CSV table of C-alpha atoms and ligand atoms in Angstrom, one decimal:
chain,number,residue,atom,x,y,z
D,10,MET,CA,-11.4,-25.4,3.2
D,11,SER,CA,-7.7,-26.0,3.6
D,12,ASP,CA,-6.1,-28.0,1.0
D,13,GLN,CA,-3.3,-29.0,3.3
D,14,PRO,CA,-4.4,-32.2,5.1
D,15,ASP,CA,-1.7,-32.1,7.9
D,16,GLY,CA,-2.2,-28.3,8.6
D,17,LEU,CA,1.4,-27.5,8.3
D,18,PHE,CA,0.9,-24.3,6.2
D,19,SER,CA,-2.8,-23.8,7.3
D,20,VAL,CA,-4.0,-20.3,8.5
D,21,GLU,CA,-7.6,-21.6,8.4
D,22,ASP,CA,-9.9,-20.0,11.0
D,23,GLN,CA,-7.1,-17.8,12.3
D,24,ILE,CA,-8.2,-14.2,13.3
D,25,VAL,CA,-5.8,-12.0,11.2
D,26,LEU,CA,-5.6,-8.2,11.6
D,27,LEU,CA,-3.9,-6.3,8.7
D,28,THR,CA,-3.1,-2.6,8.7
D,29,GLY,CA,-3.0,-1.1,5.4
D,30,GLY,CA,-5.1,-3.8,3.8
D,31,SER,CA,-7.1,-1.6,1.3
D,32,ARG,CA,-4.6,-1.7,-1.5
D,33,GLY,CA,-1.0,-2.9,-2.6
D,34,ILE,CA,0.8,-5.4,-0.7
D,35,GLY,CA,-1.6,-5.3,2.3
D,36,ALA,CA,-4.7,-6.1,-0.1
D,37,ALA,CA,-2.9,-9.0,-1.7
D,38,ILE,CA,-1.8,-10.4,1.6
D,39,ALA,CA,-5.3,-9.9,3.0
D,40,LYS,CA,-6.8,-11.7,0.0
D,41,GLY,CA,-4.4,-14.5,0.3
D,42,PHE,CA,-5.4,-15.2,4.0
D,43,ALA,CA,-9.1,-14.9,3.3
D,44,SER,CA,-9.0,-17.2,0.4
D,45,ARG,CA,-7.4,-19.8,2.8
D,46,GLY,CA,-10.1,-19.7,5.3
D,47,ALA,CA,-8.8,-16.9,7.7
D,48,ARG,CA,-11.0,-14.3,9.5
D,49,VAL,CA,-9.5,-11.2,8.2
D,50,ILE,CA,-10.0,-7.7,9.3
D,51,ILE,CA,-8.4,-5.0,7.2
D,52,CYS,CA,-7.7,-1.4,8.5
D,53,GLY,CA,-7.2,1.8,6.8
D,54,ARG,CA,-8.2,5.5,6.9
D,55,GLU,CA,-11.3,5.6,4.7
D,56,MET,CA,-14.2,3.3,5.2
D,57,GLU,CA,-15.5,3.4,1.6
D,58,THR,CA,-12.2,2.4,0.3
D,59,LEU,CA,-11.8,-0.6,2.7
D,60,GLN,CA,-15.5,-1.7,2.1
D,61,ASN,CA,-14.7,-1.8,-1.7
D,62,ALA,CA,-11.4,-3.7,-1.0
D,63,ALA,CA,-13.2,-6.2,1.5
D,64,ALA,CA,-16.1,-6.8,-1.1
D,65,GLY,CA,-13.4,-8.1,-3.7
D,66,MET,CA,-11.9,-10.6,-1.2
D,67,ARG,CA,-13.5,-13.9,-1.0
D,68,GLY,CA,-13.3,-16.8,1.5
D,69,LYS,CA,-14.8,-18.9,4.1
D,70,HIS,CA,-15.5,-15.8,6.2
D,71,PRO,CA,-16.3,-12.4,5.2
D,72,VAL,CA,-13.5,-9.8,5.3
D,73,ARG,CA,-14.2,-7.1,7.9
D,74,PRO,CA,-13.2,-3.5,7.1
D,75,TRP,CA,-12.2,-1.3,10.2
D,76,GLN,CA,-11.5,2.3,10.0
D,77,CYS,CA,-8.4,3.4,11.9
D,78,ASP,CA,-5.5,5.9,11.1
D,79,ILE,CA,-2.5,4.2,12.7
D,80,ALA,CA,-0.8,7.8,13.2
D,81,LYS,CA,-3.5,8.2,15.9
D,82,PRO,CA,-2.9,6.0,18.9
D,83,LYS,CA,-6.4,6.4,20.6
D,84,GLU,CA,-7.9,4.9,17.3
D,85,ILE,CA,-5.5,2.0,17.4
D,86,GLN,CA,-6.5,1.1,21.0
D,87,LYS,CA,-10.2,1.4,19.9
D,88,MET,CA,-9.6,-0.9,16.8
D,89,VAL,CA,-7.8,-3.5,18.7
D,90,ALA,CA,-10.4,-3.5,21.6
D,91,GLY,CA,-13.3,-3.5,19.1
D,92,THR,CA,-12.0,-6.2,16.8
D,93,GLU,CA,-11.1,-8.6,19.7
D,94,ASN,CA,-14.6,-7.8,21.3
D,95,GLU,CA,-16.5,-8.5,18.0
D,96,VAL,CA,-14.5,-11.0,16.2
D,97,GLY,CA,-12.3,-12.6,18.9
D,98,PRO,CA,-8.5,-12.8,20.0
D,99,ILE,CA,-6.2,-11.9,17.3
D,100,ASP,CA,-3.9,-14.8,16.2
D,101,THR,CA,-1.9,-12.9,13.6
D,102,LEU,CA,-1.1,-9.2,13.0
D,103,VAL,CA,0.3,-8.2,9.7
D,104,ASN,CA,1.6,-4.6,10.1
D,105,VAL,CA,1.6,-3.3,6.5
D,106,ALA,CA,0.5,0.3,6.5
D,107,GLY,CA,3.3,2.7,5.3
D,108,VAL,CA,4.0,6.0,3.5
D,109,ASN,CA,7.0,7.6,1.8
D,110,ARG,CA,8.0,11.0,0.6
D,111,ARG,CA,11.1,11.5,-1.6
D,112,LYS,CA,13.2,14.6,-1.2
D,113,PRO,CA,16.9,15.3,-0.6
D,114,ALA,CA,17.6,15.5,3.2
D,115,LEU,CA,18.1,19.3,3.2
D,116,GLU,CA,14.6,19.8,1.9
D,117,MET,CA,13.0,17.4,4.3
D,118,SER,CA,10.7,19.3,6.6
D,119,GLU,CA,9.9,18.5,10.2
D,120,GLU,CA,6.4,17.7,9.0
D,121,ASP,CA,7.6,15.3,6.5
D,122,PHE,CA,9.8,13.5,9.0
D,123,ASP,CA,7.0,13.3,11.6
D,124,PHE,CA,4.3,12.2,9.0
D,125,ILE,CA,6.6,9.3,7.9
D,126,LEU,CA,7.8,8.2,11.3
D,127,ASP,CA,4.5,8.5,13.0
D,128,ILE,CA,2.8,6.1,10.6
D,129,ASN,CA,5.7,3.8,9.6
D,130,LEU,CA,7.4,3.2,13.0
D,131,LYS,CA,5.6,4.8,15.9
D,132,GLY,CA,2.2,3.6,14.4
D,133,ALA,CA,3.5,0.1,13.7
D,134,PHE,CA,4.8,0.0,17.3
D,135,VAL,CA,1.7,1.1,18.9
D,136,VAL,CA,-0.4,-1.5,16.9
D,137,SER,CA,2.2,-4.1,17.7
D,138,GLN,CA,2.1,-3.4,21.6
D,139,ALA,CA,-1.7,-3.1,21.6
D,140,VAL,CA,-2.1,-6.4,19.8
D,141,GLY,CA,0.9,-8.0,21.6
D,142,LYS,CA,-0.5,-7.3,25.2
D,143,GLY,CA,-3.3,-10.0,24.6
D,144,MET,CA,-1.0,-12.3,22.7
D,145,VAL,CA,1.5,-12.3,25.7
D,146,GLU,CA,-1.5,-12.9,28.1
D,147,ARG,CA,-2.7,-15.8,26.0
D,148,GLY,CA,0.6,-17.2,25.6
D,149,LYS,CA,0.5,-17.3,21.8
D,150,GLY,CA,0.4,-15.3,18.7
D,151,CYS,CA,2.3,-14.3,15.6
D,152,GLN,CA,3.2,-10.8,14.3
D,153,ILE,CA,4.6,-9.8,10.8
D,154,HIS,CA,6.1,-6.5,10.2
D,155,ILE,CA,7.0,-4.9,6.8
D,156,ALA,CA,10.5,-3.9,6.6
D,157,SER,CA,12.4,-2.9,3.4
D,158,LEU,CA,15.6,-3.2,1.4
D,159,THR,CA,16.2,0.2,3.3
D,160,THR,CA,16.3,-1.6,6.6
D,161,ASP,CA,19.9,-2.3,6.0
D,162,ARG,CA,21.1,0.2,3.5
D,163,PRO,CA,19.3,3.6,2.8
D,164,LEU,CA,18.4,4.6,-0.7
D,165,THR,CA,19.0,8.2,-1.8
D,166,HIS,CA,16.4,10.9,-0.8
D,167,VAL,CA,14.3,8.7,1.3
D,168,LEU,CA,16.0,9.4,4.7
D,169,PRO,CA,12.9,9.4,7.0
D,170,TYR,CA,11.5,6.3,5.2
D,171,SER,CA,15.1,4.5,5.5
D,172,THR,CA,15.2,5.4,9.2
D,173,SER,CA,11.7,4.1,9.8
D,174,LYS,CA,12.3,0.8,8.1
D,175,ALA,CA,15.7,0.4,10.0
D,176,GLY,CA,13.7,0.9,13.1
D,177,ILE,CA,11.2,-1.9,11.9
D,178,GLY,CA,14.2,-4.2,11.8
D,179,GLN,CA,15.2,-3.4,15.2
D,180,MET,CA,11.6,-3.4,16.6
D,181,THR,CA,11.2,-6.9,15.1
D,182,ARG,CA,14.2,-8.4,16.8
D,183,ALA,CA,13.6,-6.6,20.1
D,184,LEU,CA,10.0,-7.8,20.3
D,185,ALA,CA,11.0,-11.3,19.4
D,186,GLN,CA,13.4,-11.3,22.2
D,187,GLU,CA,10.8,-10.0,24.8
D,188,TRP,CA,7.9,-12.0,23.6
D,189,GLY,CA,9.6,-15.3,22.6
D,190,PRO,CA,9.3,-16.8,26.1
D,191,HIS,CA,5.7,-15.9,26.2
D,192,GLY,CA,4.8,-17.9,22.9
D,193,VAL,CA,4.7,-14.8,20.6
D,194,ARG,CA,6.6,-15.0,17.4
D,195,VAL,CA,7.6,-11.6,15.7
D,196,ASN,CA,9.1,-11.8,12.1
D,197,ALA,CA,9.4,-9.2,9.1
D,198,LEU,CA,9.1,-9.5,5.4
D,199,ALA,CA,11.4,-7.1,3.4
D,200,PRO,CA,9.8,-6.6,0.0
D,201,GLY,CA,12.2,-5.7,-2.9
D,202,PHE,CA,10.8,-3.4,-5.6
D,203,ILE,CA,7.1,-4.1,-5.8
D,204,LEU,CA,4.9,-2.4,-8.2
D,205,THR,CA,2.1,-0.6,-6.3
D,206,ASP,CA,0.4,2.8,-6.1
D,207,LEU,CA,3.2,3.9,-3.8
D,208,THR,CA,6.0,3.2,-6.3
D,209,GLN,CA,4.4,3.2,-9.8
D,210,LYS,CA,5.4,6.8,-10.6
D,211,MET,CA,9.0,5.9,-9.8
D,212,TRP,CA,9.0,2.8,-11.9
D,213,SER,CA,7.5,4.7,-14.9
D,214,PHE,CA,11.1,6.1,-15.7
D,215,PRO,CA,12.8,3.9,-18.2
D,216,GLU,CA,16.2,4.5,-16.5
D,217,MET,CA,14.7,3.1,-13.2
D,218,GLN,CA,13.4,0.0,-15.0
D,219,ALA,CA,16.9,-0.5,-16.6
D,220,TRP,CA,18.6,-0.2,-13.2
D,221,ALA,CA,16.2,-2.6,-11.5
D,222,ASP,CA,16.4,-5.1,-14.4
D,223,ALA,CA,20.3,-4.9,-14.3
D,224,ASN,CA,20.5,-5.6,-10.4
D,225,THR,CA,17.6,-8.1,-9.8
D,226,PRO,CA,18.7,-11.6,-10.6
D,227,GLN,CA,15.2,-12.6,-11.3
D,228,LYS,CA,15.0,-9.7,-13.8
D,229,ARG,CA,11.6,-8.2,-13.0
D,230,LEU,CA,9.8,-6.0,-10.4
D,231,GLY,CA,7.8,-7.8,-7.9
D,232,THR,CA,4.0,-7.9,-7.7
D,233,PRO,CA,1.9,-7.6,-4.4
D,234,GLU,CA,1.0,-11.2,-4.9
D,235,ASP,CA,4.8,-12.1,-4.7
D,236,MET,CA,4.4,-11.2,-1.0
D,237,VAL,CA,1.6,-13.7,-0.1
D,238,GLY,CA,3.4,-17.0,0.2
D,239,THR,CA,6.0,-15.8,2.7
D,240,ALA,CA,3.3,-14.0,4.7
D,241,LEU,CA,1.3,-17.2,5.0
D,242,PHE,CA,4.4,-19.2,5.9
D,243,LEU,CA,5.3,-16.8,8.8
D,244,ALA,CA,1.7,-17.1,10.1
D,245,SER,CA,1.5,-20.8,9.8
D,246,PRO,CA,2.8,-23.7,11.9
D,247,ALA,CA,5.4,-24.3,9.3
D,248,SER,CA,7.5,-21.4,10.8
D,249,GLN,CA,7.0,-22.3,14.5
D,250,PHE,CA,10.6,-22.2,15.4
D,251,MET,CA,11.3,-18.9,13.6
D,252,THR,CA,11.3,-15.5,15.3
D,253,GLY,CA,13.2,-12.3,15.0
D,254,GLN,CA,13.9,-12.8,11.4
D,255,ILE,CA,13.7,-10.6,8.3
D,256,LEU,CA,12.9,-12.4,5.1
D,257,TYR,CA,13.8,-10.7,1.8
D,258,VAL,CA,11.2,-11.2,-1.0
D,259,ASP,CA,13.2,-9.2,-3.5
D,260,GLY,CA,13.9,-11.4,-6.6
D,261,GLY,CA,17.6,-11.7,-5.3
D,262,PHE,CA,18.3,-8.0,-5.2
D,263,ASN,CA,19.9,-8.2,-1.7
D,264,ALA,CA,22.0,-11.2,-2.7
D,265,GLY,CA,25.0,-9.1,-3.9
D,266,TRP,CA,26.1,-6.5,-6.5
D,267,THR,CA,26.0,-6.8,-10.3
D,268,TRP,CA,28.8,-5.5,-12.3
D,269,PRO,CA,28.1,-3.8,-15.7
D,270,ILE,CA,31.4,-5.3,-17.2
D,271,PRO,CA,30.8,-8.3,-19.6
D,272,ALA,CA,31.6,-11.7,-18.2
D,273,ASN,CA,34.5,-12.5,-20.4
D,274,SER,CA,36.4,-9.2,-20.5
D,275,GLN,CA,39.7,-9.0,-18.7
O,321,LIG,P1,0.5,1.4,-0.8
O,321,LIG,O1,0.5,2.9,-0.8
O,321,LIG,O2,-0.2,0.7,-2.1
O,321,LIG,O3,-0.4,0.9,0.5
O,321,LIG,C1,-0.3,1.4,1.6
O,321,LIG,C2,-1.4,1.1,2.5
O,321,LIG,O4,-1.3,1.6,3.9
O,321,LIG,C3,-2.6,1.6,2.0
O,321,LIG,O5,-3.7,0.7,2.3
O,321,LIG,C4,-3.0,2.9,2.9
O,321,LIG,O6,-4.3,3.2,3.0
O,321,LIG,C5,-2.3,2.4,4.2
O,321,LIG,N1,-2.0,3.4,5.1
O,321,LIG,C6,-1.1,4.5,4.8
O,321,LIG,N2,-1.1,5.3,5.9
O,321,LIG,C7,-2.0,4.8,6.9
O,321,LIG,C8,-2.5,5.3,8.1
O,321,LIG,N3,-1.9,6.4,8.7
O,321,LIG,N4,-3.4,4.4,8.8
O,321,LIG,C9,-3.7,3.3,8.2
O,321,LIG,N5,-3.5,2.9,7.0
O,321,LIG,C10,-2.6,3.7,6.4
O,321,LIG,O7,1.9,0.9,-0.6
O,321,LIG,P2,2.4,-0.5,-0.8
O,321,LIG,O8,3.5,-0.4,-1.8
O,321,LIG,O9,1.5,-1.7,-0.8
O,321,LIG,O10,3.4,-0.7,0.7
O,321,LIG,C11,2.9,-1.4,1.7
O,321,LIG,C12,4.0,-1.6,2.7
O,321,LIG,O11,5.2,-2.3,2.1
O,321,LIG,C13,4.5,-0.2,3.2
O,321,LIG,O12,4.9,-0.4,4.7
O,321,LIG,C14,5.8,0.0,2.4
O,321,LIG,O13,6.7,0.8,3.1
O,321,LIG,C15,6.3,-1.5,2.3
O,321,LIG,N6,7.2,-1.6,1.2
O,321,LIG,C16,6.8,-1.4,-0.1
O,321,LIG,C17,7.7,-1.6,-1.1
O,321,LIG,C18,7.3,-1.4,-2.6
O,321,LIG,O14,8.2,-1.5,-3.3
O,321,LIG,N7,6.0,-1.2,-2.9
O,321,LIG,C19,9.0,-2.0,-0.9
O,321,LIG,C20,9.3,-2.2,0.4
O,321,LIG,C21,8.6,-2.1,1.6
């Protein structure tokens, strides 16, 4: 049951498809939707992992696992047709699946580049298009993509990742333009530095922690749960006049630069 009497922030009974919902940011967002009464479907590459994740998500409706590798367009078409057939028309898509490899540009192989772009950008687009077709036909729907701080400025040694996330920013705005007249809203969340399986090795270095601490006004790394509120907001009637936007959920990292010089020195 929703605890929002006027429904402004409600996602109750919405059908929500999440890619990359088995762990990290995707799992936290899936749990957030499920516990507020949405009908959630989580997709990922391994059924067993998905089943375990879904079993830990409680709500009004059971969470459905769906095996799909988003680097494989045929699997995406099957997933979207299958979920819409078995569960119903998708109200909200949360496109979370993503990967990264960190290497200097000169050492990045063609296989590295394709692996990252095929999942992070092409895969995200194919899912978005497959779900968007029905949304445009029905004249309603909401899509949330996952951008990054690298959507605007690259970080060193993650060129393909930064390129893919810049593409997510453009895709979000381009789809918002095309689908706005058809009642479909498309926005993105740009997480700051969130401690997950994808990033935990990097954040285990003390110099990285010191750098993040010095540059994040809120003085901490994010948690996957920090991403839940804005995802719910973007899927709810509360954001009904918002489309084509990228919301930064980053503890203020993107607000400006921090100087190492003490405040009172000349
Ligand atoms: P994670 O590695 O913990 O989770 C990634 C999820 O994507 C997993 O559920 C994985 O199974 C799924 N996935 C990967 N390849 C897939 C494929 N081919 N088909 C279907 N599912 C696939 O990563 P995390 O940290 O939770 O990241 C989630 C998203 O947030 C990614 O798009 C990432 O780029 C983005 N992001 C993460 C940040 C962070 O600091 N953790 C910062 C900015 C953006």
